[in-house]
Amino acid sequence: MPALTEPKLISGNANLKLAEAVARRMSIHRGSAVKLVDARVERFNDAEVFVEVHENVRGEDMFIIQSTSRPANDNLMELLIISDTLRRSSAGRITAVIPYFGYARQDRRTKARTPISAKLVANMITQAGIERVLTMDLHATQIQGFFDIPVDNLYASPVFALDVRHHFKDCLDDVMVISPDVGGVARARELAKRIEAPLAIVDKRREKAGEVAEMNVIGDVTGKRCIIVDDICDTAGTLCKAADVLMDSGAAEVHAYITHGVMSGPAVERVTASKLKSLVLTDSIAATPEVAAAPNIRIVPLAPIFAQAILNIWGGTSVSSLFEHETLQPLYETLYS
């Protein structure tokens, strides 16, 4: 059934640049202007979030674009309050577009008397009136089951595959994909299959959280251009140590493709001083000035894939079609022509 209303976008303050880029992309796809809904998302003096929408949204198909990145609690509250504002303004349907889903690393109880915060956040999102979630590279795919509403989880690997084929087109035979730990093998294997490259694993053993005691390479990386694939880069300690281990094992050079660049603490300084030839991040989290200025960090845009996913949801067509190379390549043809 064709949609009777127009898709309308509204954004919090987490990643306004990405929201504006998605709106521009949707304008190109539709051949008519798509703009962010005029709204105020501000703080009172005591840091309470206040939202006011200046346009009529009654019966409209609303998409809230808001990553729950640092400061995670503030951005999460913005998302919830924007949703409540739209629900009380009689919006027809509310979809949360969350490029980076915060709290995803707390998806299970790792020891006694600890929370499952990802489930709590899922409950809060549902109770706020959100009827659908669109996100990318959830840290644990089972988080989709924490929601009692539909969840579309996009993957960065098709976008990364396009980027790798473009930047390594003259030496694809020398490329090897690396999983930085055993838990990330499925993610690394997905990219390796897409670019038809071999796979190796860096086995890491932690003595306690935040510290890596020992790393060993499983596989022969001699003379290879190694590409480390992961979903989150936080302090970059593990990533930079993995690059050192790979170079010590005979790799020709080391690159990394990470979906969500949290980049907290000394991350930028570590990457800049490391043996990584390049670190490729998506813009699921707004880049800080330090990240943008780093000489060996590059940003890949997500606006094309999110814009098309929003249009597919609005039009009632397949979102999973965006997992395929043939569907995605035309969206990025201006970038990888």
Short mmCIF file of C-alpha atoms in Angstrom, two decimals:
data_model
loop_
_atom_site.label_atom_id
_atom_site.label_comp_id
_atom_site.label_asym_id
_atom_site.label_seq_id
_atom_site.Cartn_x
_atom_site.Cartn_y
_atom_site.Cartn_z
CA MET A 1 0.00 0.00 0.00
CA PRO A 2 1.50 3.39 -0.94
CA ALA A 3 2.29 5.80 1.90
CA LEU A 4 -0.29 8.56 2.34
CA THR A 5 1.91 10.93 4.32
CA GLU A 6 5.35 12.37 3.71
CA PRO A 7 8.34 11.20 5.77
CA LYS A 8 9.39 13.90 8.21
CA LEU A 9 12.76 14.07 9.97
CA ILE A 10 13.53 15.59 13.34
CA SER A 11 16.92 15.59 15.06
CA GLY A 12 18.34 15.90 18.51
CA ASN A 13 21.71 17.46 19.21
CA ALA A 14 23.81 14.27 19.15
CA ASN A 15 24.68 14.32 15.43
CA LEU A 16 22.93 17.20 13.69
CA LYS A 17 25.42 17.09 10.80
CA LEU A 18 24.44 13.51 9.94
CA ALA A 19 20.73 14.36 10.21
CA GLU A 20 21.15 17.24 7.77
CA ALA A 21 23.10 14.99 5.39
CA VAL A 22 20.32 12.39 5.51
CA ALA A 23 17.77 15.10 4.68
CA ARG A 24 19.86 16.24 1.70
CA ARG A 25 20.17 12.67 0.45
CA MET A 26 16.44 12.07 0.75
CA SER A 27 15.86 15.27 -1.23
CA ILE A 28 18.03 13.88 -4.04
CA HIS A 29 16.27 10.50 -4.02
CA ARG A 30 12.76 11.99 -3.98
CA GLY A 31 13.36 14.98 -6.26
CA SER A 32 11.74 17.31 -3.74
CA ALA A 33 13.07 19.17 -0.72
CA VAL A 34 13.21 17.26 2.56
CA LYS A 35 14.12 19.38 5.55
CA LEU A 36 14.42 18.75 9.27
CA VAL A 37 11.30 19.66 11.21
CA ASP A 38 11.68 23.05 12.89
CA ALA A 39 12.11 22.30 16.58
CA ARG A 40 13.88 23.46 19.72
CA VAL A 41 15.87 20.91 21.71
CA GLU A 42 17.45 22.81 24.58
CA ARG A 43 18.49 22.62 28.23
CA PHE A 44 17.08 24.47 31.20
CA ASN A 45 19.57 25.95 33.65
CA ASP A 46 19.52 22.74 35.70
CA ALA A 47 20.28 20.72 32.51
CA GLU A 48 16.73 19.39 32.10
CA VAL A 49 15.90 18.70 28.44
CA PHE A 50 13.18 20.81 26.84
CA VAL A 51 11.68 20.15 23.39
CA GLU A 52 9.29 22.29 21.38
CA VAL A 53 8.16 21.42 17.84
CA HIS A 54 7.19 24.42 15.73
CA GLU A 55 5.41 22.52 12.93
CA ASN A 56 2.23 20.50 12.70
CA VAL A 57 3.06 16.77 12.86
CA ARG A 58 -0.46 15.37 13.30
CA GLY A 59 -0.75 12.06 11.47
CA GLU A 60 2.78 12.32 10.05
CA ASP A 61 5.36 9.53 9.67
CA MET A 62 8.13 10.86 11.94
CA PHE A 63 11.78 9.77 12.04
CA ILE A 64 13.91 10.91 14.98
CA ILE A 65 17.63 10.90 14.11
CA GLN A 66 19.62 10.65 17.32
CA SER A 67 22.69 8.62 18.30
CA THR A 68 22.90 7.85 22.00
CA SER A 69 26.62 8.59 22.09
CA ARG A 70 28.61 10.69 24.56
CA PRO A 71 27.05 12.21 26.65
CA ALA A 72 24.97 9.04 26.46
CA ASN A 73 22.44 9.89 29.15
CA ASP A 74 21.74 13.39 27.80
CA ASN A 75 21.31 12.16 24.25
CA LEU A 76 19.10 9.28 25.37
CA MET A 77 16.86 11.67 27.28
CA GLU A 78 16.63 13.92 24.21
CA LEU A 79 15.47 10.94 22.16
CA LEU A 80 12.84 9.93 24.72
CA ILE A 81 11.51 13.46 25.21
CA ILE A 82 11.37 14.17 21.47
CA SER A 83 9.34 10.98 21.08
CA ASP A 84 7.00 11.96 23.90
CA THR A 85 6.56 15.40 22.30
CA LEU A 86 5.65 13.85 18.95
CA ARG A 87 3.30 11.30 20.52
CA ARG A 88 1.44 14.02 22.42
CA SER A 89 1.29 16.01 19.15
CA SER A 90 -0.59 13.12 17.49
CA ALA A 91 2.16 11.96 15.13
CA GLY A 92 1.01 9.01 13.01
CA ARG A 93 4.09 6.82 13.56
CA ILE A 94 7.41 7.42 15.32
CA THR A 95 10.61 5.68 14.22
CA ALA A 96 13.87 6.16 16.13
CA VAL A 97 16.89 6.27 13.83
CA ILE A 98 19.78 5.50 16.20
CA PRO A 99 23.01 5.18 14.17
CA TYR A 100 24.94 4.37 17.38
CA PHE A 101 22.99 2.57 20.09
CA GLY A 102 24.56 3.42 23.45
CA TYR A 103 24.54 0.90 26.31
CA ALA A 104 24.75 -1.92 23.74
CA ARG A 105 27.86 -3.30 25.46
CA GLN A 106 25.78 -4.00 28.57
CA ASP A 107 23.75 -6.72 26.87
CA ARG A 108 24.19 -9.48 29.48
CA ARG A 109 25.20 -10.09 33.08
CA THR A 110 28.93 -10.77 33.06
CA LYS A 111 29.03 -11.29 36.83
CA ALA A 112 26.68 -11.31 39.82
CA ARG A 113 24.69 -8.19 40.76
CA THR A 114 25.14 -6.31 37.49
CA PRO A 115 22.44 -4.84 35.22
CA ILE A 116 21.41 -5.60 31.66
CA SER A 117 21.24 -1.93 30.74
CA ALA A 118 20.59 -2.52 27.04
CA LYS A 119 17.26 -4.15 27.95
CA LEU A 120 16.38 -1.26 30.26
CA VAL A 121 17.05 1.24 27.47
CA ALA A 122 14.95 -0.83 25.06
CA ASN A 123 12.05 -0.72 27.54
CA MET A 124 12.40 3.06 27.92
CA ILE A 125 12.40 3.59 24.16
CA THR A 126 9.26 1.50 23.72
CA GLN A 127 7.45 3.21 26.58
CA ALA A 128 8.26 6.64 25.11
CA GLY A 129 5.99 5.87 22.16
CA ILE A 130 8.58 4.81 19.58
CA GLU A 131 7.12 2.17 17.27
CA ARG A 132 10.18 1.16 15.27
CA VAL A 133 13.97 1.37 15.60
CA LEU A 134 16.53 1.72 12.83
CA THR A 135 20.14 1.30 13.91
CA MET A 136 23.53 0.08 12.66
CA ASP A 137 25.94 -2.63 13.79
CA LEU A 138 24.52 -3.39 17.20
CA HIS A 139 27.32 -4.60 19.46
CA ALA A 140 25.28 -7.75 20.06
CA THR A 141 22.64 -8.63 17.48
CA GLN A 142 20.47 -10.31 20.12
CA ILE A 143 19.63 -6.82 21.44
CA GLN A 144 17.00 -6.76 18.68
CA GLY A 145 15.13 -9.28 20.80
CA PHE A 146 15.10 -6.89 23.78
CA PHE A 147 12.50 -4.79 21.94
CA ASP A 148 8.81 -5.60 21.53
CA ILE A 149 8.75 -3.42 18.41
CA PRO A 150 10.39 -3.96 14.98
CA VAL A 151 14.14 -3.31 14.85
CA ASP A 152 16.07 -2.91 11.60
CA ASN A 153 19.81 -3.38 12.14
CA LEU A 154 21.87 -2.15 9.19
CA TYR A 155 25.45 -3.32 8.63
CA ALA A 156 28.52 -1.26 7.83
CA SER A 157 30.30 -4.15 6.07
CA PRO A 158 28.72 -3.47 2.63
CA VAL A 159 29.82 0.18 2.86
CA PHE A 160 33.29 -0.86 4.05
CA ALA A 161 33.54 -3.34 1.18
CA LEU A 162 32.91 -0.55 -1.32
CA ASP A 163 35.56 1.57 0.38
CA VAL A 164 38.13 -1.24 0.46
CA ARG A 165 37.57 -2.10 -3.21
CA HIS A 166 38.06 1.56 -4.10
CA HIS A 167 41.16 2.31 -2.00
CA PHE A 168 42.87 -1.07 -2.43
CA LYS A 169 41.85 -1.77 -6.04
CA ASP A 170 45.46 -2.17 -7.17
CA CYS A 171 46.45 -4.59 -4.40
CA LEU A 172 43.34 -6.55 -3.40
CA ASP A 173 45.25 -9.81 -3.69
CA ASP A 174 47.47 -8.70 -0.79
CA VAL A 175 44.60 -7.72 1.52
CA MET A 176 43.80 -9.83 4.59
CA VAL A 177 40.93 -9.14 6.97
CA ILE A 178 41.67 -9.36 10.69
CA SER A 179 39.29 -9.96 13.56
CA PRO A 180 40.68 -8.26 16.71
CA ASP A 181 39.22 -11.03 18.89
CA VAL A 182 37.43 -14.35 18.65
CA GLY A 183 34.05 -12.72 19.34
CA GLY A 184 34.33 -10.53 16.25
CA VAL A 185 35.04 -13.34 13.77
CA ALA A 186 31.53 -13.28 12.25
CA ARG A 187 31.80 -9.55 11.53
CA ALA A 188 35.27 -9.90 10.00
CA ARG A 189 34.26 -12.95 7.97
CA GLU A 190 31.36 -10.98 6.46
CA LEU A 191 33.73 -8.32 5.10
CA ALA A 192 36.26 -10.93 4.01
CA LYS A 193 33.58 -12.72 1.95
CA ARG A 194 32.48 -9.47 0.32
CA ILE A 195 36.00 -8.57 -0.86
CA GLU A 196 37.11 -12.20 -1.37
CA ALA A 197 40.02 -11.91 1.07
CA PRO A 198 41.51 -14.38 3.58
CA LEU A 199 40.85 -14.04 7.31
CA ALA A 200 43.10 -14.08 10.38
CA ILE A 201 42.40 -13.57 14.08
CA VAL A 202 44.19 -11.73 16.85
CA ASP A 203 43.61 -13.75 20.01
CA LYS A 204 43.58 -11.48 23.05
CA ARG A 205 43.42 -12.44 26.68
CA ARG A 206 42.35 -9.91 29.31
CA GLU A 207 43.38 -10.01 32.94
CA LYS A 208 40.80 -7.31 33.77
CA ALA A 209 38.52 -4.90 31.91
CA GLY A 210 40.37 -2.24 29.93
CA GLU A 211 43.67 -4.09 29.94
CA VAL A 212 44.98 -6.61 27.40
CA ALA A 213 47.46 -9.04 28.87
CA GLU A 214 48.55 -10.98 25.78
CA MET A 215 47.93 -11.07 22.02
CA ASN A 216 48.73 -13.73 19.45
CA VAL A 217 48.04 -13.83 15.71
CA ILE A 218 46.21 -16.89 14.38
CA GLY A 219 47.10 -17.03 10.68
CA ASP A 220 50.01 -16.01 8.45
CA VAL A 221 50.01 -12.25 7.83
CA THR A 222 53.48 -12.04 6.30
CA GLY A 223 53.56 -9.39 3.57
CA LYS A 224 49.82 -8.75 3.85
CA ARG A 225 47.95 -5.46 3.96
CA CYS A 226 45.94 -6.17 7.09
CA ILE A 227 42.50 -4.67 7.67
CA ILE A 228 41.23 -4.88 11.24
CA VAL A 229 37.42 -4.85 11.43
CA ASP A 230 35.42 -4.06 14.57
CA ASP A 231 32.21 -2.34 15.61
CA ILE A 232 33.48 0.03 18.34
CA CYS A 233 36.73 1.87 18.98
CA ASP A 234 36.66 3.39 22.47
CA THR A 235 40.09 4.17 23.92
CA ALA A 236 41.91 2.46 20.98
CA GLY A 237 44.26 0.57 23.30
CA THR A 238 43.37 -2.89 21.94
CA LEU A 239 43.34 -1.63 18.36
CA CYS A 240 46.79 -0.06 18.51
CA LYS A 241 48.29 -3.06 20.29
CA ALA A 242 46.78 -5.34 17.64
CA ALA A 243 48.45 -3.21 14.97
CA ASP A 244 51.80 -3.60 16.76
CA VAL A 245 51.39 -7.38 16.99
CA LEU A 246 50.47 -7.65 13.30
CA MET A 247 53.46 -5.57 12.20
CA ASP A 248 55.74 -7.64 14.44
CA SER A 249 54.29 -10.75 12.75
CA GLY A 250 55.37 -9.57 9.31
CA ALA A 251 52.41 -7.56 8.01
CA ALA A 252 53.30 -5.02 5.30
CA GLU A 253 50.88 -2.42 6.70
CA VAL A 254 47.84 -2.27 8.98
CA HIS A 255 44.57 -0.44 8.46
CA ALA A 256 41.37 -0.52 10.52
CA TYR A 257 37.68 -0.17 9.68
CA ILE A 258 35.52 0.59 12.71
CA THR A 259 31.81 1.37 12.60
CA HIS A 260 31.43 3.48 15.74
CA GLY A 261 34.25 5.84 16.69
CA VAL A 262 33.60 6.49 20.38
CA MET A 263 37.23 7.72 20.60
CA SER A 264 37.30 8.58 24.28
CA GLY A 265 40.27 9.55 26.46
CA PRO A 266 43.65 9.16 24.73
CA ALA A 267 42.21 7.39 21.65
CA VAL A 268 43.16 10.01 19.05
CA GLU A 269 46.70 10.39 20.39
CA ARG A 270 47.16 6.62 20.44
CA VAL A 271 45.96 6.21 16.86
CA THR A 272 48.07 9.10 15.61
CA ALA A 273 51.21 7.68 17.23
CA SER A 274 50.46 4.05 16.34
CA LYS A 275 51.56 1.81 13.48
CA LEU A 276 48.10 2.10 11.90
CA LYS A 277 48.43 3.50 8.41
CA SER A 278 44.76 4.48 8.44
CA LEU A 279 41.70 4.24 10.65
CA VAL A 280 38.37 4.46 8.82
CA LEU A 281 35.31 5.40 10.90
CA THR A 282 31.71 6.05 9.97
CA ASP A 283 29.92 9.22 11.05
CA SER A 284 27.44 7.32 13.25
CA ILE A 285 29.01 9.39 16.05
CA ALA A 286 29.81 13.03 15.32
CA ALA A 287 33.56 13.43 14.90
CA THR A 288 35.28 15.68 17.43
CA PRO A 289 37.70 18.34 16.12
CA GLU A 290 40.58 16.11 17.24
CA VAL A 291 39.27 13.16 15.25
CA ALA A 292 38.64 15.32 12.18
CA ALA A 293 42.18 16.74 12.33
CA ALA A 294 44.00 13.41 12.83
CA PRO A 295 46.16 12.69 9.77
CA ASN A 296 45.51 8.93 9.67
CA ILE A 297 41.75 8.95 10.47
CA ARG A 298 39.19 9.08 7.68
CA ILE A 299 35.38 9.29 7.89
CA VAL A 300 32.96 7.34 5.65
CA PRO A 301 29.45 8.84 5.42
CA LEU A 302 26.34 6.89 6.39
CA ALA A 303 23.80 9.40 5.06
CA PRO A 304 23.25 7.48 1.76
CA ILE A 305 22.35 4.17 3.41
CA PHE A 306 20.25 5.72 6.20
CA ALA A 307 18.38 7.97 3.79
CA GLN A 308 17.45 4.99 1.62
CA ALA A 309 16.54 2.88 4.66
CA ILE A 310 14.19 5.61 5.90
CA LEU A 311 12.56 5.85 2.48
CA ASN A 312 12.17 2.06 2.39
CA ILE A 313 10.52 2.01 5.82
CA TRP A 314 8.24 4.89 4.84
CA GLY A 315 7.32 3.21 1.56
CA GLY A 316 6.88 -0.25 3.07
CA THR A 317 9.67 -1.86 1.05
CA SER A 318 12.61 -4.07 2.06
CA VAL A 319 15.35 -2.70 4.29
CA SER A 320 17.40 -5.90 4.03
CA SER A 321 17.94 -5.14 0.34
CA LEU A 322 20.54 -2.60 1.56
CA PHE A 323 22.71 -5.51 2.70
CA GLU A 324 23.47 -6.30 -0.94
CA HIS A 325 26.33 -4.82 -2.95
CA GLU A 326 24.20 -4.28 -6.05
CA THR A 327 21.64 -2.20 -4.12
CA LEU A 328 24.16 -0.18 -2.14
CA GLN A 329 26.71 0.69 -4.82
CA PRO A 330 24.47 3.18 -6.71
CA LEU A 331 23.93 5.08 -3.45
CA TYR A 332 27.69 5.63 -3.10
CA GLU A 333 28.60 6.04 -6.77
CA THR A 334 29.56 9.71 -6.38
CA LEU A 335 32.00 8.75 -3.61
CA TYR A 336 33.45 5.63 -5.22
CA SER A 337 33.16 6.36 -8.93
#
